[in-house]
Amino acid sequence: MIRTVLIGAGSGASYFLAGLEKLKAREIQPVGIPLVNYMKAHRPEDIDVVAVYDVDNSKVGRDMYSIASKLSPFSSVPRTLKDIVVSRGLHCGSLRGLDVDASGLEDALGSPQQALEEFISELVKLKPDVIVNVITTEPMRFVESEGEFVKLASTCSAGATLAYAYAASEYSLRTGNPVAFINLTPPAAANSPGVVSRFERAGALVLGDDAATGATPLTADLLEHMAERGRRVLSVAQFNIGGNTDFLSLTEPERNHSKEVTKSSMVADILGYDAPHYIRPTGYLEPLGDRKFVAMHIEYESFGGFRDEVIVNARINDKSNLAGLMASIVPVAKSLLERGVHGSYATVNRFYMKMPGPRGTKNISKIVAYQDLLKELKKLDII
Amino acid sequence: MIRTVLIGAGSGASYFLAGLEKLKAREIQPVGIPLVNYMKAHRPEDIDVVAVYDVDNSKVGRDMYSIASKLSPFSSVPRTLKDIVVSRGLHCGSLRGLDVDASGLEDALGSPQQALEEFISELVKLKPDVIVNVITTEPMRFVESEGEFVKLASTCSAGATLAYAYAASEYSLRTGNPVAFINLTPPAAANSPGVVSRFERAGALVLGDDAATGATPLTADLLEHMAERGRRVLSVAQFNIGGNTDFLSLTEPERNHSKEVTKSSMVADILGYDAPHYIRPTGYLEPLGDRKFVAMHIEYESFGGFRDEVIVNARINDKSNLAGLMASIVPVAKSLLERGVHGSYATVNRFYMKMPGPRGTKNISKIVAYQDLLKELKKLDII
Amino acid sequence: MIRTVLIGAGSGASYFLAGLEKLKAREIQPVGIPLVNYMKAHRPEDIDVVAVYDVDNSKVGRDMYSIASKLSPFSSVPRTLKDIVVSRGLHCGSLRGLDVDASGLEDALGSPQQALEEFISELVKLKPDVIVNVITTEPMRFVESEGEFVKLASTCSAGATLAYAYAASEYSLRTGNPVAFINLTPPAAANSPGVVSRFERAGALVLGDDAATGATPLTADLLEHMAERGRRVLSVAQFNIGGNTDFLSLTEPERNHSKEVTKSSMVADILGYDAPHYIRPTGYLEPLGDRKFVAMHIEYESFGGFRDEVIVNARINDKSNLAGLMASIVPVAKSLLERGVHGSYATVNRFYMKMPGPRGTKNISKIVAYQDLLKELKKLDII
Amino acid sequence: MIRTVLIGAGSGASYFLAGLEKLKAREIQPVGIPLVNYMKAHRPEDIDVVAVYDVDNSKVGRDMYSIASKLSPFSSVPRTLKDIVVSRGLHCGSLRGLDVDASGLEDALGSPQQALEEFISELVKLKPDVIVNVITTEPMRFVESEGEFVKLASTCSAGATLAYAYAASEYSLRTGNPVAFINLTPPAAANSPGVVSRFERAGALVLGDDAATGATPLTADLLEHMAERGRRVLSVAQFNIGGNTDFLSLTEPERNHSKEVTKSSMVADILGYDAPHYIRPTGYLEPLGDRKFVAMHIEYESFGGFRDEVIVNARINDKSNLAGLMASIVPVAKSLLERGVHGSYATVNRFYMKMPGPRGTKNISKIVAYQDLLKELKKLDII
Ligand SMILES: NC(=O)c1ccc[n+]([C@@H]2O[C@H](COP(=O)([O-])OP(=O)(O)OC[C@H]3O[C@@H](n4cnc5c(N)ncnc54)[C@H](O)[C@@H]3O)[C@@H](O)[C@H]2O)c1
Ligand SMILES: NC(=O)c1ccc[n+]([C@@H]2O[C@H](COP(=O)([O-])OP(=O)(O)OC[C@H]3O[C@@H](n4cnc5c(N)ncnc54)[C@H](O)[C@@H]3O)[C@@H](O)[C@H]2O)c1
Ligand SMILES: NC(=O)c1ccc[n+]([C@@H]2O[C@H](COP(=O)([O-])OP(=O)(O)OC[C@H]3O[C@@H](n4cnc5c(N)ncnc54)[C@H](O)[C@@H]3O)[C@@H](O)[C@H]2O)c1
Ligand SMILES: NC(=O)c1ccc[n+]([C@@H]2O[C@H](COP(=O)([O-])OP(=O)(O)OC[C@H]3O[C@@H](n4cnc5c(N)ncnc54)[C@H](O)[C@@H]3O)[C@@H](O)[C@H]2O)c1
Ligand SMILES: [Mg+2]
Ligand SMILES: [Mg+2]
Ligand SMILES: [Mg+2]
Ligand SMILES: [Mg+2]
């Protein structure tokens, strides 16, 4: 079993939990899970979600069956999710400015420090192997040194994602049980040198940042396709619009910018020059729900000075994609821990993440990243 | 210098020649040429086109400046092309059923055998390193054994492409100068065991079949992208419509089928199962000219049983793409010859071709094929 | 009540019947039915389907509940359809060349003449107000004179659609009860002078030809949009691919050509010049089912000689669209009969049909046709 | 001749002037000009641009040949434009916040009042028939009463568009020569009751607001197409991205909102209910230049509860479209003046404008608006 803690009881967590239960019950086939046909050491079915944390007062204390039923309306939700009740996590202002009634352990206990101690002591009881962060997108933040990380995170001054990362590293340091902290959201965890060196020291693993699903990895592979043909990309435009709370929160300029950074990090890396681009979440349109609409336009020059254009449109179940990625990376992370990998791990991040840490890691196309990943996981006897 | 013979004085040849001259004159940059930034041994600028063959009576005897000016109207054509005059080649019925006044050497000389002898003796004078076949798409044909190849090709009974391939192999056998025959059209040259073993024996090289440009390699990479995420592809539709003689000839059912075969060969290979697909040149629409319109639809299932859709539309200068590919594969072929490679060469074919020979070679995605190619060409000290 | 006979127990009929029952049961709202909010004289809910005819041996004798359950899998089918059992109709070779085991009344009774007499006598018992023809697309046919119509149709020599039209006119002539024959398929009923003058004489009404749903009316309105801005349309490409038996039958060249004719009839009419176009059903791809994929490309010149491009992609539930149109035109046809309209009726055909009869009727854009229709139906006190 | 003053020497003005000269010289055909084939009273070739105003210091004092050569790079610019030199207009803060070095007459003369007097006295000398406002998009503003209009506009407190409109009305009042002020930009001129009643009193004409070109009128006609079929539109998303200063200025939230208002005004009007929508200029991407990229997604419900989707992508020469519209509305406006039309004129606005004045005018689809326009202009003997 892979003891797993989810941070954020939102759509991503709901699709993941619903799908996982169906997978275990063999109601669905293992479709949409990268590497699933190769996995030897651990598999998605081994994942055991031991706790889910949130700070939305309408979710804390409720069970994941009722939450998922609302958030994932088009798929039937397994009743086994009634057993998972949402616990109160650390707020650290992550929902500030959004229309959510939220309070964190720090509100209940009086200070961030006490909240963190409480959260760490809960981890000690939960004995997680893997902690997955899928909370609301926060503004982009980097921490340069371990000292800065400890100082800011332990006082909730660098947002919730980094506070949870800090708690994860503390848990590993204190118990000697290495944990993998997987940050599927934009703020720089695996991209912050201070965070990575703390995990390094703790013998623990931090993977991130920002799950690569949907239009962004597709764009990466399209750009690689162009680059390999020697084409000169003239411009890239990519629009995303959806109707869930993820998109709603991204209408806030600071949070939007956070996504823009992770989504755009690939262009120069893959092409070798910074082709003009406009890539960001564009808007919120409620009826689209979790099935976002994507439009992309790429114009390029080919041999002899001619201009070609490629337009991509897509309807994508964003949360299904995210959940499939979770079902893949959790067993991989557990296997890496068992093989003694710590700090961060670029090869894994490059495939699963939009902005792969640790800092300095170049984005490469996803297809190339996948080939590398296959090779390294085979070497490590994980697949 | 790479002494190069072109078979087919059509749009592909025209864009290639016009671009090449501009490249040599440094009027354009080496954009749209795969591998160009890596090439060490030989480069596009080293290509010297020593002859161009055709059988269209309105082209034979005319110079490539006047031909290209008509076929490549949107780019200025270099006047140096006045020096290349089109010679009469072998017809072997390749234009039968199309509205072209054509006659081959066999019509002038009385028999296919005499025509072939004449053509071979011209090759002896031209001393080509590389022969590039870009004639009108012919119906799909395979030859199983060397005997069958010699028998059918030498009597013009297997179409023009195979007749030219036969002449190339004979030239190599008789002179001891190995030549590379690059088949950029659908009929099975590199995919015919009989052809490959003849080239093998001659110490010569046959590459093919059907240049991978435009929507097909893009589809290959999109399918790989889906496969790596464990998605189940439910259907693939791909339409192509253009306004040049290439598309016009593909309105003939037999020729169209030929393209359908090469274009569709990848689906099962890349996905591992034969997802239902409709992939073929769809029609002719004169005003589109060489800038074809492509529409593609892919529907797939992702984690939890959800359905996503990706739609791709493109405007593609088909001949610019083909010409850029020619500018890349000719120097590579010359280098391979120099390193003693003979028979066919799957690693090269897998990147440059839609249906990579020799028979039994699986299609893989183009991005993966490119990574392999980089590695092997480095090993051979070509790049 | 509007006594209605359906010819063709296929997908169109199934979606229509299923939707109609739900509408009557108020399970769905009257969405997707043109004019429904205006209708005064008769409404969709008044439609009473008194018989359905087919010649597919796997359908004749079965009830519409079991047939619709197979053909319209994504919507629950009302059990009231169990009461409608499919009768055997006239074959007249309409399914020839397709993989269907079919036989018509002529096979049972020995001759087309006897079959027609039998069919007419059944009509006499059924007392239909409206007969709707939605059988498999047949090759395009025109009949010039009444004499030719009577001669060919009464011997099954002009296909099934015209045979049914003939029976309808005979029924009206013999009983004095005028019937409306609505031809939703391509063969020229309302576009054949011979047919129209026969209906004229019988005091009956023939509407047609080929229901305008999906991409074709959309293209009409897009072309009008271009024309009103004085743009010069350079080319129009329109692809359609679907996965039902309608599309399967259209893979036959003759039937495909039939659709191409009706679909293309609008270009010159609306633009005033025959812009080069490629508009036809393109292929069959089973997993797409009734939800076809459409791709369209329009290039045009605008002020100052600049070129613009519009690309339309769509997923369309073709049969839902057809059924909604049926639910609209049947009450309109009944009302027209009551107001003494006979022969054919261009104003109605121009909105509802791809190739509006009677011959000589110009196609106009659907939006303009709709405005005209509103006005005339108001004048006739129908809406 | 139609004496015409242009306000704003930007891309729109440049394409218009360049095209107009070519049209007069018969170098191009009258393509892309609505109604051009009907015009009797006045025609585009009759337009005589007697002055162009701007406040960008890099443009004032320069001739339109040099300005247009920079702004309309892909079309050759007629040298006759050398004769048109840009005059300094009223700034009224219209470029505030943008990176342009601008100053208006009020900066030179010390006060808005003096600037307006100067501008009006220049109009007195120019004797314009038509004044066309194509300046940078300003934030949305409405003025309710004539008093408010006079007070705010005469002190430059309601933006430049309203100041120019005020000057136009004053010119008409003082000289008795009625002028037509055509506002092709978003701020409410024809939509402000105070403005319309002032023009009414002056016997002059104000048309507006915001020229209907590109994706917005197309969306209007698509929505009408849906509405006529009784479909229920579930959501509408429309993205626009371009690379000129028009798009650059629209990255400012206030100006963007201004466009959002005019672009969105049609949804509820045409559908009869306010379907959820996201319609606005989305971003700036320099390499796209004047040829913007548009992506649109419409999802709707059709008969029986099925869901269809239509996606539109387009590349549109926005300024060519605007210029063609100018070439059409100027002669129409002149003709209307001659027939004594004053105040505003809904029938014209409904076709040419995104948010047709006067206030209370419902948006209708463009195709319907065009039919109405044809009728009324015929009645007025203008076409
Ligand atoms: N394909 C994808 O959906 C995708 C891809 C990449 C990244 N992501 C990221 O995944 C994250 C989650 O997406 P989602 O759709 O599930 O969002 P969501 O809005 O449905 O759910 C987020 C949940 O996090 C909770 N939360 C917020 N702050 C918290 C805190 N401090 N502690 C605990 N819980 C907190 C919220 O209350 C909410 O329940 C986002 O950051 C998004 O950027 C998603
Ligand atoms: N991107 C691409 O354009 C692309 C991609 C893959 C393959 N191809 C293949 O390239 C080939 C050429 O394309 P194109 O656009 O230049 O076509 P084209 O129609 O412009 O030219 C073909 C030329 O070949 C000549 N020809 C025909 N039979 C001949 C013979 N027996 N001997 C000598 N010449 C002969 C014709 O007369 C014509 O001049 C086609 O087979 C096409 O399938 C093109
Ligand atoms: N949106 C649309 O679907 C659309 C639009 C315009 C026109 N149409 C036309 O509607 C027709 C029906 O479409 P569908 O999808 O229901 O097709 P379908 O293939 O599902 O059904 C056609 C039915 O007609 C029956 N049939 C064939 N010949 C017959 C005969 N001689 N007598 C009685 N029945 C006969 C077949 O057995 C079959 O059951 C086609 O002609 C199509 O071109 C459809
Ligand atoms: N298809 C279209 O392009 C389209 C459609 C509808 C509306 N419009 C509107 O047309 C307007 C002009 O578009 P464009 O592309 O020409 O813009 P542009 O940015 O190229 O030009 C605008 C010009 O106006 C000038 N200007 C700004 N304030 C001024 C003032 N107070 N007095 C005089 N000149 C002033 C600027 O200096 C600039 O030269 C915009 O408001 C836009 O919203 C354009
Ligand atoms: Mg994404
Ligand atoms: Mg191709
Ligand atoms: Mg259709
Ligand atoms: Mg617009």
PDB file of C-alpha atoms in Angstrom, chain B residues 24-187:
ATOM      1  CA  LYS B  24      23.463  29.000 -51.886  1.00  0.00           C
ATOM      2  CA  ALA B  25      23.126  32.693 -52.671  1.00  0.00           C
ATOM      3  CA  ARG B  26      22.421  33.305 -48.964  1.00  0.00           C
ATOM      4  CA  GLU B  27      19.168  35.019 -49.835  1.00  0.00           C
ATOM      5  CA  ILE B  28      17.288  32.843 -47.368  1.00  0.00           C
ATOM      6  CA  GLN B  29      18.299  31.199 -44.138  1.00  0.00           C
ATOM      7  CA  PRO B  30      18.417  27.428 -43.697  1.00  0.00           C
ATOM      8  CA  VAL B  31      14.929  27.236 -42.209  1.00  0.00           C
ATOM      9  CA  GLY B  32      12.707  24.174 -42.555  1.00  0.00           C
ATOM     10  CA  ILE B  33      15.553  21.704 -43.133  1.00  0.00           C
ATOM     11  CA  PRO B  34      15.699  18.949 -40.522  1.00  0.00           C
ATOM     12  CA  LEU B  35      19.111  18.455 -38.915  1.00  0.00           C
ATOM     13  CA  VAL B  36      20.640  21.382 -40.765  1.00  0.00           C
ATOM     14  CA  ASN B  37      22.189  22.816 -37.628  1.00  0.00           C
ATOM     15  CA  TYR B  38      23.943  19.534 -36.920  1.00  0.00           C
ATOM     16  CA  MET B  39      25.268  18.574 -40.345  1.00  0.00           C
ATOM     17  CA  LYS B  40      29.022  18.230 -40.529  1.00  0.00           C
ATOM     18  CA  ALA B  41      29.932  15.824 -43.323  1.00  0.00           C
ATOM     19  CA  HIS B  42      27.756  17.310 -46.067  1.00  0.00           C
ATOM     20  CA  ARG B  43      25.332  20.166 -46.123  1.00  0.00           C
ATOM     21  CA  PRO B  44      22.394  21.260 -48.322  1.00  0.00           C
ATOM     22  CA  GLU B  45      24.539  23.875 -50.013  1.00  0.00           C
ATOM     23  CA  ASP B  46      26.734  21.043 -51.360  1.00  0.00           C
ATOM     24  CA  ILE B  47      23.917  19.656 -53.476  1.00  0.00           C
ATOM     25  CA  ASP B  48      24.539  19.953 -57.199  1.00  0.00           C
ATOM     26  CA  VAL B  49      21.568  18.997 -59.340  1.00  0.00           C
ATOM     27  CA  VAL B  50      23.097  17.533 -62.489  1.00  0.00           C
ATOM     28  CA  ALA B  51      19.888  16.474 -64.244  1.00  0.00           C
ATOM     29  CA  VAL B  52      16.109  16.546 -63.968  1.00  0.00           C
ATOM     30  CA  TYR B  53      13.905  14.008 -65.766  1.00  0.00           C
ATOM     31  CA  ASP B  54      10.269  14.170 -66.721  1.00  0.00           C
ATOM     32  CA  VAL B  55       7.919  12.689 -69.322  1.00  0.00           C
ATOM     33  CA  ASP B  56       5.384  15.480 -69.638  1.00  0.00           C
ATOM     34  CA  ASN B  57       5.915  16.738 -73.180  1.00  0.00           C
ATOM     35  CA  SER B  58       5.236  20.287 -72.079  1.00  0.00           C
ATOM     36  CA  LYS B  59       8.190  20.066 -69.712  1.00  0.00           C
ATOM     37  CA  VAL B  60      10.822  17.933 -71.481  1.00  0.00           C
ATOM     38  CA  GLY B  61      13.357  20.215 -73.157  1.00  0.00           C
ATOM     39  CA  ARG B  62      12.314  23.273 -71.148  1.00  0.00           C
ATOM     40  CA  ASP B  63      14.426  24.836 -68.421  1.00  0.00           C
ATOM     41  CA  MET B  64      13.578  24.714 -64.739  1.00  0.00           C
ATOM     42  CA  TYR B  65      13.344  28.489 -64.486  1.00  0.00           C
ATOM     43  CA  SER B  66      10.309  28.631 -66.727  1.00  0.00           C
ATOM     44  CA  ILE B  67       8.796  25.529 -65.154  1.00  0.00           C
ATOM     45  CA  ALA B  68       9.336  26.654 -61.566  1.00  0.00           C
ATOM     46  CA  SER B  69       8.050  30.143 -62.330  1.00  0.00           C
ATOM     47  CA  LYS B  70       4.717  28.613 -63.184  1.00  0.00           C
ATOM     48  CA  LEU B  71       4.622  26.081 -60.372  1.00  0.00           C
ATOM     49  CA  SER B  72       5.933  28.150 -57.501  1.00  0.00           C
ATOM     50  CA  PRO B  73       4.255  31.434 -58.247  1.00  0.00           C
ATOM     51  CA  PHE B  74       4.509  33.070 -54.860  1.00  0.00           C
ATOM     52  CA  SER B  75       8.278  32.956 -54.509  1.00  0.00           C
ATOM     53  CA  SER B  76      10.646  34.599 -56.903  1.00  0.00           C
ATOM     54  CA  VAL B  77      12.533  31.946 -58.834  1.00  0.00           C
ATOM     55  CA  PRO B  78      16.318  32.313 -59.188  1.00  0.00           C
ATOM     56  CA  ARG B  79      17.458  32.818 -62.778  1.00  0.00           C
ATOM     57  CA  THR B  80      20.248  30.289 -62.339  1.00  0.00           C
ATOM     58  CA  LEU B  81      17.595  27.620 -62.877  1.00  0.00           C
ATOM     59  CA  LYS B  82      17.721  28.512 -66.566  1.00  0.00           C
ATOM     60  CA  ASP B  83      20.767  26.248 -66.762  1.00  0.00           C
ATOM     61  CA  ILE B  84      18.859  23.110 -65.834  1.00  0.00           C
ATOM     62  CA  VAL B  85      17.024  21.643 -68.821  1.00  0.00           C
ATOM     63  CA  VAL B  86      14.586  18.779 -68.340  1.00  0.00           C
ATOM     64  CA  SER B  87      15.523  15.451 -69.966  1.00  0.00           C
ATOM     65  CA  ARG B  88      13.119  12.754 -71.087  1.00  0.00           C
ATOM     66  CA  GLY B  89      12.773   9.854 -68.658  1.00  0.00           C
ATOM     67  CA  LEU B  90      10.923   6.529 -68.481  1.00  0.00           C
ATOM     68  CA  HIS B  91       7.138   6.706 -68.585  1.00  0.00           C
ATOM     69  CA  CYS B  92       6.057   3.161 -67.756  1.00  0.00           C
ATOM     70  CA  GLY B  93       2.469   4.348 -67.730  1.00  0.00           C
ATOM     71  CA  SER B  94       2.871   6.483 -64.643  1.00  0.00           C
ATOM     72  CA  LEU B  95       0.619   9.243 -65.975  1.00  0.00           C
ATOM     73  CA  ARG B  96      -1.964   6.941 -67.542  1.00  0.00           C
ATOM     74  CA  GLY B  97      -5.484   8.160 -66.977  1.00  0.00           C
ATOM     75  CA  LEU B  98      -4.399  11.697 -66.139  1.00  0.00           C
ATOM     76  CA  ASP B  99      -4.884  14.604 -68.476  1.00  0.00           C
ATOM     77  CA  VAL B 100      -1.198  14.992 -69.406  1.00  0.00           C
ATOM     78  CA  ASP B 101       0.431  14.600 -72.804  1.00  0.00           C
ATOM     79  CA  ALA B 102       3.324  12.358 -71.853  1.00  0.00           C
ATOM     80  CA  SER B 103       5.830  10.172 -73.582  1.00  0.00           C
ATOM     81  CA  GLY B 104       8.869   8.344 -72.269  1.00  0.00           C
ATOM     82  CA  LEU B 105      12.131   7.107 -73.677  1.00  0.00           C
ATOM     83  CA  GLU B 106      10.387   3.832 -74.441  1.00  0.00           C
ATOM     84  CA  ASP B 107       8.083   5.647 -76.842  1.00  0.00           C
ATOM     85  CA  ALA B 108      11.040   7.210 -78.614  1.00  0.00           C
ATOM     86  CA  LEU B 109      13.236   4.103 -78.631  1.00  0.00           C
ATOM     87  CA  GLY B 110      10.651   1.433 -79.187  1.00  0.00           C
ATOM     88  CA  SER B 111      10.899  -0.720 -76.063  1.00  0.00           C
ATOM     89  CA  PRO B 112      11.240  -0.468 -72.300  1.00  0.00           C
ATOM     90  CA  GLN B 113      14.481  -2.418 -72.435  1.00  0.00           C
ATOM     91  CA  GLN B 114      16.105   0.037 -74.834  1.00  0.00           C
ATOM     92  CA  ALA B 115      14.755   2.927 -72.804  1.00  0.00           C
ATOM     93  CA  LEU B 116      16.271   1.537 -69.642  1.00  0.00           C
ATOM     94  CA  GLU B 117      19.622   0.968 -71.332  1.00  0.00           C
ATOM     95  CA  GLU B 118      19.567   4.532 -72.587  1.00  0.00           C
ATOM     96  CA  PHE B 119      18.668   5.873 -69.162  1.00  0.00           C
ATOM     97  CA  ILE B 120      21.381   3.807 -67.469  1.00  0.00           C
ATOM     98  CA  SER B 121      23.960   5.018 -69.959  1.00  0.00           C
ATOM     99  CA  GLU B 122      22.934   8.600 -69.194  1.00  0.00           C
ATOM    100  CA  LEU B 123      23.451   7.882 -65.511  1.00  0.00           C
ATOM    101  CA  VAL B 124      26.921   6.568 -66.342  1.00  0.00           C
ATOM    102  CA  LYS B 125      27.702   9.963 -67.807  1.00  0.00           C
ATOM    103  CA  LEU B 126      26.033  11.916 -64.984  1.00  0.00           C
ATOM    104  CA  LYS B 127      27.811   9.992 -62.211  1.00  0.00           C
ATOM    105  CA  PRO B 128      25.125  10.729 -59.634  1.00  0.00           C
ATOM    106  CA  ASP B 129      25.608  10.226 -55.912  1.00  0.00           C
ATOM    107  CA  VAL B 130      21.928  10.541 -55.185  1.00  0.00           C
ATOM    108  CA  ILE B 131      18.770  10.029 -57.268  1.00  0.00           C
ATOM    109  CA  VAL B 132      15.576  11.511 -55.856  1.00  0.00           C
ATOM    110  CA  ASN B 133      12.237  10.212 -57.096  1.00  0.00           C
ATOM    111  CA  VAL B 134       9.427  12.796 -56.856  1.00  0.00           C
ATOM    112  CA  ILE B 135       7.162  11.794 -59.714  1.00  0.00           C
ATOM    113  CA  THR B 136       3.372  11.687 -59.698  1.00  0.00           C
ATOM    114  CA  THR B 137       1.919   9.240 -57.167  1.00  0.00           C
ATOM    115  CA  GLU B 138       1.489   5.806 -58.764  1.00  0.00           C
ATOM    116  CA  PRO B 139      -0.705   2.960 -57.553  1.00  0.00           C
ATOM    117  CA  MET B 140       0.809   0.946 -54.680  1.00  0.00           C
ATOM    118  CA  ARG B 141       3.000  -1.975 -55.764  1.00  0.00           C
ATOM    119  CA  PHE B 142       5.225  -4.425 -53.907  1.00  0.00           C
ATOM    120  CA  VAL B 143       7.843  -6.767 -55.373  1.00  0.00           C
ATOM    121  CA  GLU B 144       8.725  -9.718 -53.248  1.00  0.00           C
ATOM    122  CA  SER B 145      11.889 -11.151 -54.753  1.00  0.00           C
ATOM    123  CA  GLU B 146      14.908  -9.828 -56.579  1.00  0.00           C
ATOM    124  CA  GLY B 147      13.905 -11.941 -59.561  1.00  0.00           C
ATOM    125  CA  GLU B 148      10.448 -10.446 -59.645  1.00  0.00           C
ATOM    126  CA  PHE B 149      11.935  -6.970 -59.347  1.00  0.00           C
ATOM    127  CA  VAL B 150      14.346  -7.466 -62.241  1.00  0.00           C
ATOM    128  CA  LYS B 151      11.695  -9.060 -64.401  1.00  0.00           C
ATOM    129  CA  LEU B 152       8.935  -6.531 -63.820  1.00  0.00           C
ATOM    130  CA  ALA B 153      10.973  -3.378 -63.548  1.00  0.00           C
ATOM    131  CA  SER B 154      13.128  -3.997 -66.606  1.00  0.00           C
ATOM    132  CA  THR B 155       9.998  -4.309 -68.728  1.00  0.00           C
ATOM    133  CA  CYS B 156       8.264  -1.297 -67.254  1.00  0.00           C
ATOM    134  CA  SER B 157       5.606  -3.593 -65.809  1.00  0.00           C
ATOM    135  CA  ALA B 158       5.777  -2.338 -62.235  1.00  0.00           C
ATOM    136  CA  GLY B 159       5.468   1.377 -62.842  1.00  0.00           C
ATOM    137  CA  ALA B 160       8.002   4.136 -63.269  1.00  0.00           C
ATOM    138  CA  THR B 161       9.224   4.380 -59.692  1.00  0.00           C
ATOM    139  CA  LEU B 162      10.378   0.784 -59.671  1.00  0.00           C
ATOM    140  CA  ALA B 163      11.857   1.167 -63.168  1.00  0.00           C
ATOM    141  CA  TYR B 164      13.962   4.098 -61.980  1.00  0.00           C
ATOM    142  CA  ALA B 165      14.936   2.180 -58.866  1.00  0.00           C
ATOM    143  CA  TYR B 166      15.996  -0.700 -61.098  1.00  0.00           C
ATOM    144  CA  ALA B 167      18.090   1.617 -63.285  1.00  0.00           C
ATOM    145  CA  ALA B 168      19.744   3.042 -60.168  1.00  0.00           C
ATOM    146  CA  SER B 169      20.671  -0.404 -58.917  1.00  0.00           C
ATOM    147  CA  GLU B 170      21.947  -1.432 -62.360  1.00  0.00           C
ATOM    148  CA  TYR B 171      24.064   1.696 -62.544  1.00  0.00           C
ATOM    149  CA  SER B 172      25.668   0.843 -59.219  1.00  0.00           C
ATOM    150  CA  LEU B 173      26.186  -2.785 -60.144  1.00  0.00           C
ATOM    151  CA  ARG B 174      27.744  -2.005 -63.494  1.00  0.00           C
ATOM    152  CA  THR B 175      29.963   0.897 -62.494  1.00  0.00           C
ATOM    153  CA  GLY B 176      30.749  -0.075 -58.944  1.00  0.00           C
ATOM    154  CA  ASN B 177      29.728   3.430 -57.904  1.00  0.00           C
ATOM    155  CA  PRO B 178      27.102   3.058 -55.228  1.00  0.00           C
ATOM    156  CA  VAL B 179      24.170   5.430 -55.601  1.00  0.00           C
ATOM    157  CA  ALA B 180      21.426   6.357 -53.134  1.00  0.00           C
ATOM    158  CA  PHE B 181      17.938   6.105 -54.557  1.00  0.00           C
ATOM    159  CA  ILE B 182      15.498   8.096 -52.462  1.00  0.00           C
ATOM    160  CA  ASN B 183      11.855   7.306 -53.132  1.00  0.00           C
ATOM    161  CA  LEU B 184       9.676  10.126 -51.852  1.00  0.00           C
ATOM    162  CA  THR B 185       6.524   8.665 -53.402  1.00  0.00           C
ATOM    163  CA  PRO B 186       4.129   5.919 -52.197  1.00  0.00           C
ATOM    164  CA  PRO B 187       4.977   2.825 -54.311  1.00  0.00           C
TER     165      PRO B 187
END
